XYZ file of C-alpha atoms in Angstrom:
774
model
C 61.007 120.082 35.116
C 63.774 118.958 37.495
C 63.561 115.626 39.229
C 62.114 115.410 42.741
C 65.048 115.992 45.066
C 64.332 113.043 47.320
C 63.952 110.435 44.544
C 66.572 107.706 44.864
C 69.050 107.469 41.983
C 68.784 104.752 39.385
C 71.488 102.095 39.725
C 74.231 101.862 37.154
C 73.271 99.131 34.703
C 75.574 96.321 33.623
C 75.911 98.011 30.250
C 76.845 101.318 31.835
C 79.344 99.663 34.158
C 80.930 97.770 31.280
C 81.214 100.849 29.120
C 82.726 103.034 31.813
C 85.113 100.334 32.950
C 86.453 99.853 29.461
C 87.703 103.286 28.602
C 88.947 106.546 29.915
C 86.565 109.476 30.224
C 87.901 112.792 28.932
C 90.904 114.002 30.936
C 91.362 111.135 33.322
C 88.480 108.703 33.396
C 87.870 105.898 35.807
C 90.191 103.678 37.693
C 89.713 99.945 37.800
C 89.382 99.850 41.551
C 85.646 100.231 41.970
C 84.973 103.931 41.392
C 81.836 102.944 39.542
C 80.149 102.113 42.800
C 79.832 105.844 43.328
C 77.936 106.546 40.088
C 74.744 108.490 40.843
C 72.270 108.844 37.995
C 68.976 110.679 38.185
C 65.858 108.692 37.346
C 64.104 109.015 34.025
C 63.310 106.752 31.149
C 60.281 106.294 28.952
C 58.146 108.728 30.904
C 60.570 111.467 29.935
C 60.456 110.436 26.291
C 56.668 110.372 26.274
C 56.197 113.657 28.095
C 59.221 115.969 27.845
C 59.676 118.479 30.611
C 57.830 121.745 30.048
C 60.256 124.335 28.755
C 60.216 127.729 27.072
C 59.798 127.752 23.317
C 63.059 126.823 21.636
C 65.211 129.507 20.109
C 64.954 129.676 16.331
C 67.400 127.117 15.003
C 70.060 128.381 12.611
C 70.129 127.085 9.071
C 72.267 124.149 8.000
C 75.901 124.432 8.960
C 78.451 124.504 6.187
C 82.210 124.531 6.524
C 83.766 127.520 4.832
C 85.966 126.743 1.878
C 88.391 129.417 3.042
C 91.830 128.760 4.423
C 91.041 129.656 8.003
C 93.601 132.476 7.889
C 91.399 135.510 7.155
C 92.390 136.845 10.566
C 96.159 136.520 10.972
C 97.281 134.581 13.996
C 99.514 136.487 16.401
C 103.024 135.163 16.916
C 102.383 134.471 20.591
C 99.693 131.943 19.636
C 101.754 130.327 16.875
C 104.822 129.959 19.113
C 102.948 129.197 22.341
C 104.462 127.220 25.223
C 101.502 126.595 27.489
C 101.009 125.619 31.119
C 98.145 125.612 33.583
C 98.007 128.402 36.118
C 95.634 129.444 38.849
C 95.427 131.359 42.108
C 93.639 130.583 45.322
C 93.830 134.081 46.726
C 94.826 137.384 45.119
C 98.061 137.219 47.106
C 99.019 134.076 45.167
C 98.849 135.721 41.761
C 102.344 137.122 41.455
C 104.059 133.975 42.703
C 102.026 131.876 40.244
C 103.062 134.090 37.329
C 106.713 134.184 38.421
C 106.915 130.396 38.739
C 105.583 129.836 35.228
C 107.821 132.479 33.720
C 110.823 130.752 35.298
C 109.800 127.561 33.493
C 109.917 129.340 30.094
C 106.142 129.267 29.763
C 104.765 131.886 27.370
C 100.994 131.299 27.693
C 99.091 130.664 30.917
C 95.934 128.601 30.700
C 94.083 130.160 33.634
C 91.794 127.598 35.266
C 89.933 128.939 38.291
C 86.269 128.790 39.368
C 84.455 128.765 36.057
C 83.667 125.057 36.180
C 81.342 125.796 39.102
C 77.821 127.156 39.396
C 78.285 130.873 40.114
C 75.709 133.588 40.607
C 76.018 136.682 38.451
C 77.491 138.566 41.408
C 80.043 135.841 42.101
C 80.990 135.735 38.420
C 81.460 139.497 38.248
C 83.613 139.543 41.395
C 85.771 136.757 40.047
C 86.228 138.519 36.697
C 87.717 141.449 38.606
C 90.307 139.041 40.035
C 90.968 137.597 36.583
C 91.585 141.111 35.294
C 94.166 141.692 38.019
C 95.890 138.392 37.288
C 95.952 139.149 33.556
C 97.591 142.497 34.215
C 100.333 140.837 36.266
C 100.902 138.217 33.552
C 101.115 140.862 30.842
C 103.609 142.835 32.918
C 105.745 139.689 33.033
C 105.516 139.265 29.253
C 103.085 136.331 29.380
C 99.721 135.837 27.702
C 96.566 134.524 29.397
C 93.938 132.210 27.922
C 90.898 131.617 30.147
C 89.662 128.064 30.610
C 85.866 127.842 30.702
C 83.854 124.577 30.421
C 81.324 125.048 27.661
C 78.530 122.556 28.350
C 79.272 121.140 31.806
C 78.407 122.928 35.047
C 79.436 121.573 38.446
C 77.527 122.353 41.639
C 79.829 121.686 44.631
C 77.890 119.725 47.235
C 74.987 119.502 44.816
C 74.093 115.884 45.477
C 72.482 116.732 48.815
C 72.459 120.518 48.667
C 71.398 123.164 46.202
C 72.427 122.675 42.599
C 72.036 124.165 39.157
C 70.052 121.135 38.015
C 67.637 120.999 40.952
C 67.309 124.668 41.894
C 68.069 126.702 38.765
C 67.660 126.203 35.018
C 69.634 122.980 34.681
C 66.556 120.788 34.778
C 65.092 122.638 31.788
C 68.325 123.059 29.821
C 69.919 119.638 30.372
C 70.977 117.317 27.536
C 68.850 114.171 27.289
C 69.417 110.825 25.647
C 67.074 109.291 23.085
C 65.068 107.749 25.911
C 64.640 111.118 27.612
C 66.992 110.610 30.552
C 68.790 113.743 31.780
C 72.558 113.937 31.379
C 73.368 114.686 35.021
C 75.248 112.661 37.616
C 76.851 112.914 41.021
C 80.520 112.615 41.893
C 83.245 109.997 41.380
C 82.278 109.086 37.824
C 85.197 111.198 36.625
C 88.138 112.560 38.559
C 87.213 116.206 38.142
C 83.804 115.806 39.828
C 84.320 115.220 43.543
C 82.088 112.933 45.611
C 78.919 114.790 46.540
C 79.190 117.259 43.664
C 76.731 117.481 40.797
C 77.725 117.548 37.122
C 75.062 118.587 34.644
C 75.637 118.692 30.887
C 73.606 121.378 29.132
C 72.074 121.449 25.679
C 73.832 123.879 23.324
C 70.437 124.396 21.681
C 68.773 125.596 24.888
C 68.906 129.082 26.488
C 72.148 127.883 28.105
C 73.732 129.044 24.848
C 72.872 132.695 25.515
C 73.715 132.297 29.219
C 77.182 130.991 28.357
C 77.874 133.420 25.514
C 77.010 136.350 27.784
C 79.590 135.131 30.267
C 82.128 134.604 27.489
C 81.767 138.304 26.771
C 82.372 138.991 30.448
C 85.586 136.983 30.321
C 86.700 138.775 27.151
C 86.236 142.124 28.897
C 88.910 141.279 31.492
C 91.721 141.724 28.979
C 92.616 138.035 28.619
C 94.216 137.148 25.300
C 92.124 134.099 24.537
C 89.276 131.814 25.541
C 89.701 128.065 26.124
C 86.204 126.492 25.971
C 86.408 122.981 27.344
C 85.042 120.033 25.338
C 81.722 121.119 23.799
C 80.400 117.568 23.587
C 77.369 115.398 24.102
C 78.931 113.752 27.134
C 78.527 109.974 27.033
C 80.035 108.992 30.356
C 76.712 107.875 31.808
C 74.283 108.214 28.878
C 74.688 107.835 25.143
C 73.442 109.739 22.102
C 72.440 113.018 23.706
C 70.959 115.648 22.866
C 67.354 114.582 22.503
C 66.015 117.350 24.729
C 63.123 119.433 23.477
C 65.764 121.968 22.423
C 67.794 119.403 20.531
C 64.706 117.941 18.887
C 63.619 121.375 17.687
C 67.061 122.189 16.301
C 67.316 118.826 14.530
C 63.867 119.333 13.017
C 64.731 122.852 11.856
C 67.986 121.712 10.238
C 66.819 118.465 8.659
C 63.027 118.483 8.605
C 63.089 115.204 10.535
C 61.870 114.092 13.933
C 64.495 112.642 16.246
C 65.043 108.897 16.073
C 63.662 106.865 18.963
C 66.619 104.516 19.366
C 70.243 104.249 18.323
C 70.205 102.105 15.178
C 72.803 102.544 12.440
C 70.457 100.742 10.036
C 68.052 103.678 10.407
C 68.834 106.534 7.981
C 67.303 109.058 10.392
C 69.643 107.946 13.172
C 72.617 108.161 10.823
C 71.518 111.679 9.931
C 71.374 112.449 13.652
C 74.982 111.212 14.065
C 76.204 113.600 11.368
C 73.983 116.482 12.514
C 75.570 116.439 15.974
C 78.975 117.229 14.440
C 77.597 120.278 12.627
C 75.509 121.352 15.598
C 78.565 121.506 17.847
C 80.578 123.272 15.143
C 77.979 126.034 15.134
C 78.276 126.376 18.902
C 82.074 126.663 18.725
C 81.835 129.398 16.108
C 79.316 131.284 18.233
C 81.676 131.149 21.221
C 84.530 132.592 19.179
C 82.286 135.310 17.732
C 80.987 136.295 21.174
C 84.508 136.809 22.475
C 85.592 138.784 19.429
C 82.545 141.041 19.714
C 84.156 142.432 22.881
C 87.820 142.121 21.897
C 88.532 141.797 18.150
C 92.031 140.469 18.920
C 90.795 137.609 21.097
C 91.689 134.084 20.006
C 89.739 130.931 20.841
C 91.203 127.467 21.382
C 88.548 124.802 21.867
C 89.646 121.846 23.985
C 88.944 118.833 21.778
C 89.154 115.334 23.226
C 88.191 113.376 20.089
C 91.163 112.475 17.906
C 91.467 110.194 14.876
C 89.756 107.295 16.659
C 86.028 106.634 17.099
C 85.218 108.851 20.090
C 83.925 111.661 17.873
C 81.109 109.412 16.698
C 79.610 109.069 20.160
C 80.257 112.536 21.608
C 79.600 114.528 18.438
C 82.753 116.692 18.505
C 84.612 116.128 15.233
C 87.763 118.239 15.275
C 88.067 118.287 11.496
C 84.927 120.389 11.099
C 86.606 123.472 12.569
C 89.637 123.346 10.265
C 88.446 125.739 7.588
C 86.275 127.994 9.722
C 87.222 131.640 9.322
C 88.676 133.646 12.176
C 91.077 133.019 15.025
C 89.500 129.820 16.340
C 91.411 126.561 16.605
C 91.864 123.618 18.983
C 93.686 122.454 22.068
C 93.901 118.729 21.361
C 93.606 116.470 24.391
C 95.829 113.636 23.215
C 95.389 110.960 25.824
C 97.945 108.419 27.015
C 97.883 104.760 28.010
C 97.882 104.908 31.790
C 96.525 107.506 34.176
C 99.335 106.807 36.602
C 101.962 105.510 34.173
C 101.785 107.684 31.063
C 103.412 105.989 28.041
C 105.957 104.111 30.138
C 104.600 100.689 29.139
C 103.742 101.381 25.521
C 104.378 98.948 22.715
C 105.845 100.147 19.432
C 102.337 99.953 17.934
C 100.987 102.084 20.768
C 103.652 104.652 19.993
C 102.586 104.641 16.342
C 99.046 105.369 17.579
C 100.362 108.372 19.514
C 102.143 109.567 16.371
C 98.912 109.115 14.437
C 96.964 111.206 16.952
C 99.422 114.106 16.928
C 99.621 114.042 13.126
C 95.828 114.072 12.982
C 95.764 117.044 15.363
C 98.156 118.956 13.163
C 96.230 118.131 9.991
C 92.787 118.819 11.452
C 93.858 122.296 12.598
C 94.821 123.181 9.034
C 96.873 126.349 8.700
C 96.033 127.387 12.261
C 98.108 126.761 15.392
C 97.457 123.318 16.871
C 97.926 123.336 20.641
C 98.029 119.892 22.247
C 98.259 118.197 25.623
C 101.652 116.730 26.448
C 100.871 114.222 29.172
C 103.609 112.497 31.172
C 104.280 110.604 34.366
C 108.039 110.977 34.884
C 110.473 113.389 33.227
C 111.893 110.921 30.708
C 108.579 109.665 29.314
C 107.134 113.181 29.469
C 109.971 114.648 27.401
C 109.663 111.913 24.767
C 105.918 112.488 24.410
C 106.528 116.216 24.084
C 109.238 115.581 21.503
C 106.738 113.729 19.327
C 104.161 116.472 19.803
C 106.617 119.149 18.684
C 107.903 117.034 15.793
C 104.335 116.758 14.519
C 104.070 120.560 14.503
C 101.911 121.105 17.595
C 102.405 123.541 20.487
C 102.965 121.854 23.856
C 100.694 122.129 26.881
C 102.780 120.185 29.393
C 100.880 118.505 32.222
C 101.168 115.571 34.589
C 98.581 112.852 34.092
C 95.784 112.402 35.089
C 95.030 115.977 36.088
C 95.788 119.219 34.304
C 97.071 121.561 36.983
C 100.646 120.451 37.568
C 103.909 119.809 35.755
C 105.625 116.457 35.617
C 108.862 118.219 36.509
C 109.650 121.928 36.510
C 113.218 121.425 35.286
C 112.084 119.187 32.434
C 109.433 121.699 31.394
C 111.927 124.565 31.522
C 114.441 122.593 29.416
C 111.931 121.543 26.766
C 110.327 124.968 26.574
C 113.746 126.625 26.294
C 114.337 124.428 23.225
C 111.001 125.433 21.706
C 111.733 129.104 22.310
C 115.219 128.891 20.802
C 113.978 127.085 17.675
C 110.459 128.436 17.252
C 110.935 129.705 13.696
C 112.039 126.357 12.307
C 109.496 124.486 14.433
C 106.397 126.515 13.538
C 107.138 128.659 10.492
C 108.394 125.865 8.248
C 106.014 124.569 5.569
C 105.275 120.843 5.263
C 107.493 119.026 2.792
C 105.526 115.765 2.729
C 104.249 114.716 -0.678
C 102.186 111.879 0.771
C 98.843 112.356 2.486
C 96.789 109.889 4.542
C 93.086 110.553 4.220
C 91.015 110.492 7.390
C 87.363 109.996 6.477
C 84.914 111.174 9.143
C 81.876 109.424 7.614
C 83.824 106.177 7.204
C 84.783 106.414 10.866
C 81.134 106.917 11.792
C 79.443 104.389 9.533
C 81.851 101.591 8.580
C 81.230 98.608 10.887
C 80.014 100.666 13.862
C 80.639 98.918 17.145
C 81.590 99.322 20.775
C 85.351 99.838 20.428
C 86.863 103.310 20.191
C 90.423 102.259 19.268
C 92.593 104.771 21.092
C 95.590 102.400 21.183
C 96.474 98.808 20.286
C 97.306 97.138 23.599
C 94.324 96.898 25.925
C 95.890 94.451 28.407
C 96.982 96.167 31.597
C 100.703 95.572 32.244
C 101.605 93.890 35.511
C 101.651 96.290 38.444
C 99.941 99.132 36.555
C 96.529 100.516 37.461
C 94.025 102.549 35.484
C 94.964 101.387 31.984
C 93.126 102.945 29.046
C 91.628 99.755 27.631
C 90.519 98.086 30.852
C 91.551 94.631 29.510
C 88.806 94.703 26.883
C 90.192 93.567 23.493
C 87.345 95.123 21.521
C 88.652 98.584 22.469
C 91.865 98.050 20.472
C 92.163 99.875 17.175
C 93.133 96.492 15.723
C 89.548 95.395 16.502
C 87.982 98.380 14.683
C 88.354 97.599 10.959
C 88.320 101.086 9.469
C 90.511 102.600 12.163
C 92.910 99.649 12.143
C 93.338 100.152 8.409
C 94.023 103.862 8.892
C 96.493 103.302 11.727
C 98.211 100.526 9.765
C 98.775 102.895 6.839
C 100.333 105.368 9.277
C 102.530 102.599 10.695
C 103.745 101.610 7.223
C 104.787 105.198 6.473
C 106.412 105.717 9.883
C 108.399 102.476 9.638
C 109.499 103.362 6.087
C 110.640 106.831 7.254
C 108.383 108.480 4.674
C 107.139 111.970 5.644
C 103.349 112.250 5.490
C 100.522 114.493 6.596
C 96.978 113.652 7.622
C 94.198 115.034 5.427
C 90.816 115.286 7.225
C 87.692 114.938 5.116
C 85.304 117.679 6.371
C 85.275 120.573 3.933
C 87.746 118.899 1.575
C 88.823 121.218 -1.248
C 91.198 120.838 -4.160
C 93.631 123.226 -2.454
C 94.015 120.723 0.407
C 95.555 118.206 -2.009
C 97.598 120.540 -4.210
C 100.970 119.791 -2.586
C 100.578 116.007 -2.538
C 101.664 113.532 -5.184
C 100.162 110.484 -3.451
C 97.075 110.147 -1.284
C 96.414 106.977 0.715
C 92.687 106.292 1.174
C 92.509 103.578 3.854
C 89.258 101.588 3.617
C 87.508 104.619 2.148
C 83.858 103.619 1.949
C 81.763 106.654 2.884
C 82.129 109.752 0.701
C 79.938 112.605 -0.448
C 79.560 113.480 -4.108
C 81.514 116.695 -3.490
C 84.324 114.773 -1.799
C 84.436 112.276 -4.659
C 84.670 115.124 -7.162
C 87.727 116.568 -5.387
C 89.431 113.167 -5.278
C 88.574 112.548 -8.944
C 90.070 115.899 -9.876
C 93.246 115.099 -7.933
C 93.811 111.908 -9.939
C 92.820 113.458 -13.257
C 95.412 116.198 -12.703
C 98.213 113.659 -12.225
C 97.900 112.502 -8.631
C 98.169 108.941 -7.388
C 95.660 107.440 -4.968
C 95.912 104.131 -3.118
C 92.501 102.922 -1.950
C 92.007 99.778 0.094
C 89.162 97.724 1.503
C 86.198 95.619 0.468
C 83.759 98.399 -0.525
C 85.628 101.357 -2.077
C 83.392 104.478 -2.041
C 80.328 102.222 -1.771
C 78.322 104.378 0.666
C 77.443 108.041 0.870
C 78.341 110.607 3.542
C 75.329 109.571 5.641
C 76.067 105.862 5.537
C 73.561 104.958 2.829
C 74.448 102.349 0.225
C 75.240 103.655 -3.258
C 74.005 101.921 -6.377
C 77.476 102.450 -7.839
C 80.896 103.271 -6.415
C 81.312 107.043 -6.151
C 84.734 106.679 -7.784
C 83.823 103.867 -10.151
C 85.441 105.646 -13.100
C 88.650 106.332 -11.188
C 88.809 102.788 -9.840
C 87.977 101.220 -13.188
C 85.547 99.008 -11.268
C 81.807 98.531 -11.204
C 79.979 97.499 -8.085
C 78.123 94.702 -9.849
C 81.366 93.020 -10.899
C 83.598 90.787 -8.733
C 86.289 92.837 -7.029
C 89.854 91.951 -8.010
C 92.486 91.362 -5.338
C 94.352 94.355 -6.742
C 94.040 96.671 -9.704
C 95.933 99.586 -11.211
C 93.879 101.999 -13.312
C 94.972 105.036 -15.285
C 92.603 107.966 -15.030
C 93.325 111.287 -16.691
C 96.970 112.055 -16.007
C 97.016 110.073 -12.766
C 96.711 106.561 -11.405
C 94.455 104.722 -8.972
C 95.837 101.678 -7.159
C 93.214 99.484 -5.539
C 93.835 96.734 -2.957
C 90.798 94.688 -1.895
C 92.114 93.478 1.445
C 92.834 95.770 4.369
C 96.594 95.872 3.888
C 97.011 98.483 6.607
C 95.184 96.410 9.203
C 97.308 93.415 8.208
C 100.477 95.460 8.654
C 99.268 96.785 11.998
C 98.791 93.224 13.238
C 101.707 91.414 11.592
C 104.255 94.040 10.461
C 104.646 91.973 7.270
C 106.555 93.398 4.346
C 104.050 92.143 1.780
C 101.274 94.294 3.262
C 103.584 97.305 3.520
C 104.577 96.914 -0.126
C 100.940 96.967 -1.225
C 100.635 100.419 0.339
C 104.094 101.804 -0.328
C 105.018 100.597 -3.826
C 102.882 103.366 -5.409
C 104.412 105.869 -2.987
C 107.970 104.936 -3.901
C 107.135 105.069 -7.601
C 105.264 108.401 -7.611
C 106.773 110.303 -4.678
C 110.208 109.042 -3.672
C 111.130 111.173 -0.650
C 114.042 113.594 -0.864
C 114.906 112.811 2.771
C 115.693 109.225 3.732
C 117.015 107.526 6.846
C 119.201 104.469 7.319
C 118.490 103.226 10.813
C 115.966 101.546 13.049
C 112.436 101.772 11.655
C 111.285 102.998 15.072
C 112.744 106.446 14.470
C 109.989 108.807 13.442
C 110.946 111.167 10.596
C 109.191 114.302 9.434
C 110.415 117.000 7.059
C 109.557 120.651 6.447
C 110.967 123.594 4.498
C 111.835 127.105 5.655
C 113.377 129.245 2.944
C 116.563 127.470 1.858
C 116.408 125.137 4.844
C 115.137 121.589 4.918
C 114.191 120.890 8.523
C 114.084 117.216 9.518
C 112.610 115.967 12.805
C 113.796 112.664 14.267
C 112.167 111.091 17.340
C 113.658 107.917 18.790
C 111.155 105.324 20.040
C 113.440 102.355 19.405
C 113.166 100.937 22.926
C 109.474 100.137 22.437
C 108.820 96.592 21.257
C 105.988 94.164 20.615
C 105.158 93.807 24.311
C 105.182 96.383 27.122
C 108.479 96.718 28.946
C 110.097 99.090 31.399
C 110.682 102.559 29.941
C 114.234 103.224 28.761
C 116.001 105.877 26.744
C 118.664 104.316 24.533
C 120.506 106.420 21.929
C 120.042 105.242 18.343
C 122.569 105.576 15.541
C 121.331 106.447 12.067
C 122.343 108.220 8.868
C 120.169 110.915 7.354
C 120.406 111.471 3.592
C 119.041 114.356 1.570
C 118.862 114.612 -2.214
C 119.934 118.132 -3.153
C 117.795 120.069 -5.627
C 119.333 120.539 -9.047
C 122.227 122.986 -8.965
C 122.234 123.366 -5.181
C 125.143 123.067 -2.800
C 125.261 122.678 0.967
C 125.864 125.798 3.011
C 125.493 124.182 6.447
C 124.104 121.243 8.380
C 123.100 121.790 11.999
C 121.406 119.804 14.731
C 119.362 121.163 17.634
C 118.134 119.095 20.544
C 116.279 119.569 23.814
C 118.222 116.673 25.349
C 121.381 118.576 26.195
C 122.132 121.775 28.054
C 122.204 124.076 25.013
C 119.171 124.088 22.662
C 120.823 126.180 19.949
C 121.577 124.496 16.595
C 125.148 123.184 16.303
C 127.073 122.377 13.099
C 127.701 118.669 12.542
C 129.870 116.687 10.107
C 128.360 115.589 6.819
C 129.442 114.228 3.460
C 128.275 115.014 -0.049
C 128.516 112.299 -2.649
C 127.202 113.345 -6.034
C 124.027 115.182 -5.137
C 123.329 113.404 -1.854
C 124.118 114.863 1.558
C 124.683 112.269 4.294
C 124.669 113.088 8.003
C 125.609 110.429 10.582
C 123.749 111.010 13.844
C 123.089 109.634 17.276
C 119.558 110.451 18.380
C 118.831 110.188 22.085
C 115.199 111.311 22.182
C 114.795 114.122 19.660
C 116.920 115.788 17.004
C 116.050 118.593 14.611
C 118.424 118.529 11.643
C 118.600 121.555 9.345
C 120.206 121.266 5.915
C 120.766 124.706 4.426
C 121.116 124.833 0.665
C 123.394 127.358 -0.990
C 124.331 128.411 -4.489
C 127.580 128.326 -6.347
C 129.877 125.384 -7.051
C 127.774 122.326 -7.773
C 128.291 119.580 -5.234
C 130.178 116.602 -6.627
C 131.579 113.286 -5.520
C 134.029 113.670 -2.672
C 133.239 117.309 -1.900
C 132.705 118.253 1.771
C 134.002 114.927 3.054
C 134.043 116.136 6.646
C 133.619 112.649 8.057
C 136.744 111.585 6.174
C 138.670 114.624 7.351
C 138.587 116.640 4.106
C 137.602 120.236 3.490
C 135.276 122.069 5.865
C 131.863 123.425 4.809
C 131.772 127.117 3.862
C 132.185 129.376 6.831
C 133.880 126.774 9.056
C 137.515 126.283 9.863
C 139.226 122.935 9.613
C 138.936 122.041 13.283
C 136.758 119.086 14.290
C 133.439 119.931 15.877
C 133.418 119.062 19.546
C 130.302 118.069 21.479
C 130.487 118.242 25.266
C 129.513 115.017 26.993
C 126.118 116.421 27.998
C 125.189 117.362 24.445
C 125.576 114.139 22.532
C 122.262 114.223 20.713
C 123.001 114.809 17.078
C 126.683 114.041 17.479
C 128.427 111.999 14.808
C 127.739 108.320 15.244
């Protein structure tokens, strides 16, 4: 039953204040200037736990969730979704619709994320009237050649003025359907806790196991009937901004019991196997809800796509809110993610990042790409000013994601219309090589969801490295709390350090998420890094064992390799004891190399990645990279500053290389600059191949089309001298015929031109220097 309307709110506790002050909440979070004083929680506590609110009988809970072993491509993705260039759009009045569409089209946007009234409590009549307006808007967008994806919060409902007036929680079903924490408190609060809930408004978070599910899915069908091209459900999470470890409502308890046969735990205790089971169950429970949303939309429009806004990345946030993006990767049908990749400062973007912070951003975008599998991976591209915004977007695109450009901390405006138009023009001109090319990386970095959840659980979430607010900057992600740094979270620091070692060595890599791992996921890799891999299932271990037996190389680090199961329980023996050549009862060596089948396992007892993250020492990097260089020497190499990110893909006869320049970031935050960096890209030609062309495309100049550039071929190595301003995409096209030999194609030395070119030097106008010869 809802709370009594006149009951005074419970004060924010010291623990709540500390938690909220330390980190950002979803899109924008809290400032450091005292917004917490406005937190309004409803009363509750043990009385709620002892006597849950009367509610209708729970819906029958579905059976255990499993992740399909399919590829996630049973329903082909339309080109518009794979090549999407996304921006927020809305209208205040019907008269605004055409001007809103025209403005976005002029900025080279191809997909409008339509965000209107659906965050708010609407009656059925109000919803129906608004859907008629959405249908009109969609028709105008389609006439302009644009697609529309409708934003619709999935578990949060806002009642404007609901603190003192009528609200969904107090006057409708919210009190019965609300999420509750393990102590029984309702997950509802009043404004100013987060920037999207205004003072005086009510935000209630609903249980996906309650009748809210049917309520929401019915409205999803109403949205689908308007003719929109997709649905954008916002963050289906157990919101932990004011309470932790929801959903312990009667609905959640019944669903947990039906799935596991267990009663809910009473308190959050990682030593309790039932609580650990609850942590894992929440991931699968939210996966089921996401799949139901997608199915509801497709039941009305079989061509509808669904992109779930997902705020949890590679760091520890998924543990507390339940939404693990990797679980959706192999689900069948046209359902993927919009990844909310957050930045350092609400009102500063990445302008005061360190080099390590930039590596964290790279890690998040690479995780997004890997966790979306073969599906499109849309992602937020946050910025504060045009130069930092374009660099962030460059990294997003280089990682293989589709940009949703937005000015921090909100989501309804561009940083700069001209910048957006320029960057989106580049994406449009190069979309085939950006999104149709297959990964060329032979090295994978394994992201273990159960290790994230159960290895040394603590308070820190680890979004970035630097938690100290730079001078003159407000609303910094870490709130000056060192325990929030990924360097203070052992498992995550090890993972991020492995990423840093590969980035600094210019070795292409891809992230491999653990949920639903299958042998096919590893087929293209020669080496798999397993940073501090402790928690694995038997099925996971079998896939990894098969990879090594078939000739693969694994590098596993940390003090307890495969020592716990997928629910955090201690194993009597290492799950990969045979592959490691180690027994748990024996002293662990500092390092060991073990042959297994046709492959090799390299073990390092210390956390070499965490050491490299903290010290950037060559010895730690060598422990991780020596097996990589031996088993998978990259075909593409770079001579230049280690702070140039390199990725490589293949498209037919083309090798497509992405270069992003973050060389102006150092060990401490400094003013944002863009300084061109000279480098030389080298590519080892396949046997018998020649070079047909080398081109460079960039969003930094006035013309985004690929341009031919000078190169040399010495033996079987192509070398391309470059100057990278922010972002270059280099394409080496292989041909057939005369085998390349020493001295052939010595364009840089003034010798013969590549096939199809005359002997004149290539000229780059002063505004188009990116990719020019260095």
